mmCIF file of C-alpha atoms in Angstrom:
data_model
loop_
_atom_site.group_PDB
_atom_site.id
_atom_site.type_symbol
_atom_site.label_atom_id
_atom_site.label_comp_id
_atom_site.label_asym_id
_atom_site.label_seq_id
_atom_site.Cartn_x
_atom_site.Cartn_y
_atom_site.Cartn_z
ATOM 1 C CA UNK P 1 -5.797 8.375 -16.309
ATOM 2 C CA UNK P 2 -4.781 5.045 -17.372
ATOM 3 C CA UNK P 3 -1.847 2.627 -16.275
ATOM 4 C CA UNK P 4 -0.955 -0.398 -16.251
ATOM 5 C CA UNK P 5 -1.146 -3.111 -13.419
ATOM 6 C CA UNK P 6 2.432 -4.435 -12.113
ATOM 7 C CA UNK P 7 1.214 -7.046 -9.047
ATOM 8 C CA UNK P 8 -2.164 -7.381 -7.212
ATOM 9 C CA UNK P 9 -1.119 -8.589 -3.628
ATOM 10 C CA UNK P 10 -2.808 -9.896 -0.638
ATOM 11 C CA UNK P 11 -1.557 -10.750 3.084
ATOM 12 C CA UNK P 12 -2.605 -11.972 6.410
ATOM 13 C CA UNK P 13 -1.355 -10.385 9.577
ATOM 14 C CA UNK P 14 2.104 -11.354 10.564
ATOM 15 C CA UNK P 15 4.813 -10.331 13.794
ATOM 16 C CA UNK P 16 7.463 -7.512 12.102
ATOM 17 C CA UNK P 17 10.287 -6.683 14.454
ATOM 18 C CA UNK P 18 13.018 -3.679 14.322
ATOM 19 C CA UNK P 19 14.523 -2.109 17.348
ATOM 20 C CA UNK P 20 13.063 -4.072 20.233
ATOM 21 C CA UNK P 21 9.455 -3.329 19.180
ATOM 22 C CA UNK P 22 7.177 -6.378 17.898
ATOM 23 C CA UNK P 23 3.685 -5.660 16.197
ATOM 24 C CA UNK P 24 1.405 -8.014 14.165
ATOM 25 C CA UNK P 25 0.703 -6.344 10.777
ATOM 26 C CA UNK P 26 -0.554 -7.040 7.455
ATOM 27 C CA UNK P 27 0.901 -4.142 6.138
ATOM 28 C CA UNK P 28 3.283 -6.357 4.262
ATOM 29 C CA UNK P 29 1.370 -8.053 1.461
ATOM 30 C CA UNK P 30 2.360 -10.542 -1.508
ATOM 31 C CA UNK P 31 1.788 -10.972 -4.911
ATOM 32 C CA UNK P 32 -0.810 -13.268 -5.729
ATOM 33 C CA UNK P 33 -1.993 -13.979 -9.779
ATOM 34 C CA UNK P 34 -5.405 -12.277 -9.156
ATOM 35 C CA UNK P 35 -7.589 -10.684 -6.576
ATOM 36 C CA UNK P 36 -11.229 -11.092 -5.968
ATOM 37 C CA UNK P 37 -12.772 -7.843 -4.699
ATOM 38 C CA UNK P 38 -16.079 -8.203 -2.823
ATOM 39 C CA UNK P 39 -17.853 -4.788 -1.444
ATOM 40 C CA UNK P 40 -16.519 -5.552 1.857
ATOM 41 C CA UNK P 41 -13.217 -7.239 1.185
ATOM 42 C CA UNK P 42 -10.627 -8.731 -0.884
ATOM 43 C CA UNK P 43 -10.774 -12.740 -0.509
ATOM 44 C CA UNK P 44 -7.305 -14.279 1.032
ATOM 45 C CA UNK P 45 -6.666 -10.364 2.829
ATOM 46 C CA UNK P 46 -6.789 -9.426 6.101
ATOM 47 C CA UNK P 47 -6.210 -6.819 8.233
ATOM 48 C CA UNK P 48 -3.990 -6.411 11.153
ATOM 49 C CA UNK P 49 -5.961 -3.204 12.729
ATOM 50 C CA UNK P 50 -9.397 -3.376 13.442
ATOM 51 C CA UNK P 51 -9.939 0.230 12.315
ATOM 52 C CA UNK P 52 -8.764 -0.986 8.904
ATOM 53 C CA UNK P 53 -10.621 -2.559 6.120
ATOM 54 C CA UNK P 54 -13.642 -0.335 6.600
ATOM 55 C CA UNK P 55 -16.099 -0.454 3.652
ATOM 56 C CA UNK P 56 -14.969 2.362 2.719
ATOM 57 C CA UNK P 57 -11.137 1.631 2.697
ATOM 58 C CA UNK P 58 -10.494 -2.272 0.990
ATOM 59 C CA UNK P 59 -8.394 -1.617 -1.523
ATOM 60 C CA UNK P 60 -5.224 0.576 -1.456
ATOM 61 C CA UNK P 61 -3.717 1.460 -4.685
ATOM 62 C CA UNK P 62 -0.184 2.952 -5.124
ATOM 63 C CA UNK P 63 1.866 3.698 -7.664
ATOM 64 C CA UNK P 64 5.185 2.508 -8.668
ATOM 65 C CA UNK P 65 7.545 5.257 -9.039
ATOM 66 C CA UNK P 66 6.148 6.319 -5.817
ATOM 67 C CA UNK P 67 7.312 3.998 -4.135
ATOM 68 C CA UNK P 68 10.552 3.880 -5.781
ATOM 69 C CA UNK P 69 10.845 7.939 -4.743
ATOM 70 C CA UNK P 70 10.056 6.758 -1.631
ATOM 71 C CA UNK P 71 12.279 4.327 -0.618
ATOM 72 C CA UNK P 72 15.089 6.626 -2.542
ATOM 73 C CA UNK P 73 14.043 9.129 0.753
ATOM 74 C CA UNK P 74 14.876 6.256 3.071
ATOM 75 C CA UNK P 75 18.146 5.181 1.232
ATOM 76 C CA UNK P 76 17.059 2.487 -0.631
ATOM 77 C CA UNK P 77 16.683 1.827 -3.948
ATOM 78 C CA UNK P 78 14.824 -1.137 -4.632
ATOM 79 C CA UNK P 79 10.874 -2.064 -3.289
ATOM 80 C CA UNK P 80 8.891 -5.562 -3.527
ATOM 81 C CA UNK P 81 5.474 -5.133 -4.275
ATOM 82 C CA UNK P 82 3.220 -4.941 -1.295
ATOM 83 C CA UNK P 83 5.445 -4.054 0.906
ATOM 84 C CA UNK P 84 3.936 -1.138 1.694
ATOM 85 C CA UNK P 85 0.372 -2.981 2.276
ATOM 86 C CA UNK P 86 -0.593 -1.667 -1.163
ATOM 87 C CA UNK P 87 -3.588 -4.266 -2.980
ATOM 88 C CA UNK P 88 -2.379 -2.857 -6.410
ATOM 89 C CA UNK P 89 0.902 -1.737 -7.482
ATOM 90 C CA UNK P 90 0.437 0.056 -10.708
ATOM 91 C CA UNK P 91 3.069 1.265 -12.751
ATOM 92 C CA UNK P 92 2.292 5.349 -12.331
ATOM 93 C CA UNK P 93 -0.084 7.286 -10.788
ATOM 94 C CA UNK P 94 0.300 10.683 -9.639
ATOM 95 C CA UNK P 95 -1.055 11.686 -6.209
ATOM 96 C CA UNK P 96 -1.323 14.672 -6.709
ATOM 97 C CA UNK P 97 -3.925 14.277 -9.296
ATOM 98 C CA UNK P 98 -5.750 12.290 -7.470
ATOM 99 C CA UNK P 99 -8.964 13.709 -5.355
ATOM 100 C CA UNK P 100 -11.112 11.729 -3.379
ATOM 101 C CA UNK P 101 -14.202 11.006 -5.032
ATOM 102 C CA UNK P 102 -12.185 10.368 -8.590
ATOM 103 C CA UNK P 103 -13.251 6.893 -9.815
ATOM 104 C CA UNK P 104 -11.167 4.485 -11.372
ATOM 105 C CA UNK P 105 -11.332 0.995 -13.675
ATOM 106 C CA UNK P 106 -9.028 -1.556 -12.163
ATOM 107 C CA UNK P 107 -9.513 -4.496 -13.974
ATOM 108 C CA UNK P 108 -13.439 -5.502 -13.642
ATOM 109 C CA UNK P 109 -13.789 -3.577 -10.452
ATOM 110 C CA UNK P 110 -14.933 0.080 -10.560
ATOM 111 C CA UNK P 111 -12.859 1.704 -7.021
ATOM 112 C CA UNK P 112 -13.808 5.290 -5.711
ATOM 113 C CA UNK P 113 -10.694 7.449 -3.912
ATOM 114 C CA UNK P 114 -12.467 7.617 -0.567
ATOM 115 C CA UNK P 115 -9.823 9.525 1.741
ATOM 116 C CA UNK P 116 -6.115 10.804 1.296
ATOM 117 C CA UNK P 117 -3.307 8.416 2.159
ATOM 118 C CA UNK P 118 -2.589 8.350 5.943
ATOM 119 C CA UNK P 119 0.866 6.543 6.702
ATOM 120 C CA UNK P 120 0.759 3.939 9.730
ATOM 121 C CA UNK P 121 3.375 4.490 12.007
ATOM 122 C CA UNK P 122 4.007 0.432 11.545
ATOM 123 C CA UNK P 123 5.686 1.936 8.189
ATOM 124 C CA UNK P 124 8.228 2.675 10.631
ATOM 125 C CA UNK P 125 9.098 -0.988 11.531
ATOM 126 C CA UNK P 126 8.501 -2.160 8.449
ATOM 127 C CA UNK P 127 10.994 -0.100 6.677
ATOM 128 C CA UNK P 128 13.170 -0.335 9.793
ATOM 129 C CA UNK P 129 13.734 4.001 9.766
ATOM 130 C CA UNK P 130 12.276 6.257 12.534
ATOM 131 C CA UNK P 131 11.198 8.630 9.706
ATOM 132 C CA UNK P 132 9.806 6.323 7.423
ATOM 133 C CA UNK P 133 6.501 7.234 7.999
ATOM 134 C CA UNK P 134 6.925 11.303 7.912
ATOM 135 C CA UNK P 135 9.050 10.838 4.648
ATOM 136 C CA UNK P 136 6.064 9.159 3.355
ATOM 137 C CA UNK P 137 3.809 11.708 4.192
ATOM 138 C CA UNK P 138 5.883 14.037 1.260
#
């Protein structure tokens, strides 16, 4: 499976607010020119949640018309990359294809699929919809 790389994107935790509720996340990251992957992080990234950023889960990959099908769920139609705490945005990649333990060339590095994607409920606040994060669970 091969596609192409649309942003590489980084972030340090940061206060989101919607409806009253205030949480520090670093679910929303930003594009950055390149990334620097080490075996227990990416340089410049952090994570909000200490149960994050395990050894076995630094670098999330998603692809791009996912998210667009996504945010078409919550009404909108338009995404920025890394909003959705994603490392690499890549232009298509099929979930469903995907099994953990499939291994994949991004870039230089060599990344294994270590677990399925589990949706925060911060995806809530950051997307400002109460079912943002069971939408993205489909």
């Amino acid at each position: 499976m091969k596609s192409k790389i649309l942003s590489v994107n980084i972030g340090e935790p940061k206060l989101e607010e919607w409806n009253g509720i205030s949480i520090k996340t670093s679910m929303r990251r930003s594009p950055v020119p390149q990334i620097t992957v080490e075996t227990s992080r990416i340089v410049g990234d952090a994570f909000g949640s200490p149960s994050h950023g395990t050894t076995d889960a630094i670098l999330y990959v998603f692809g791009y018309k996912s998210l667009l099908e996504y945010a078409a769920k919550l009404g909108r139609f338009h995404y920025d990359y890394g909003n959705l705490g994603e490392n690499v945005t890549v232009e298509d990649l099929d979930e469903e294809q995907v099994s953990v333990g499939d291994v994949f060339r991004i870039g230089q590095v060599l990344a294994q699929a270590t677990c399925p994607r589990t949706p925060c409920p911060k995806v809530n606040i950051l997307m400002k919809n109460p079912d943002a994060q069971e939408q993205m669970k489909r």
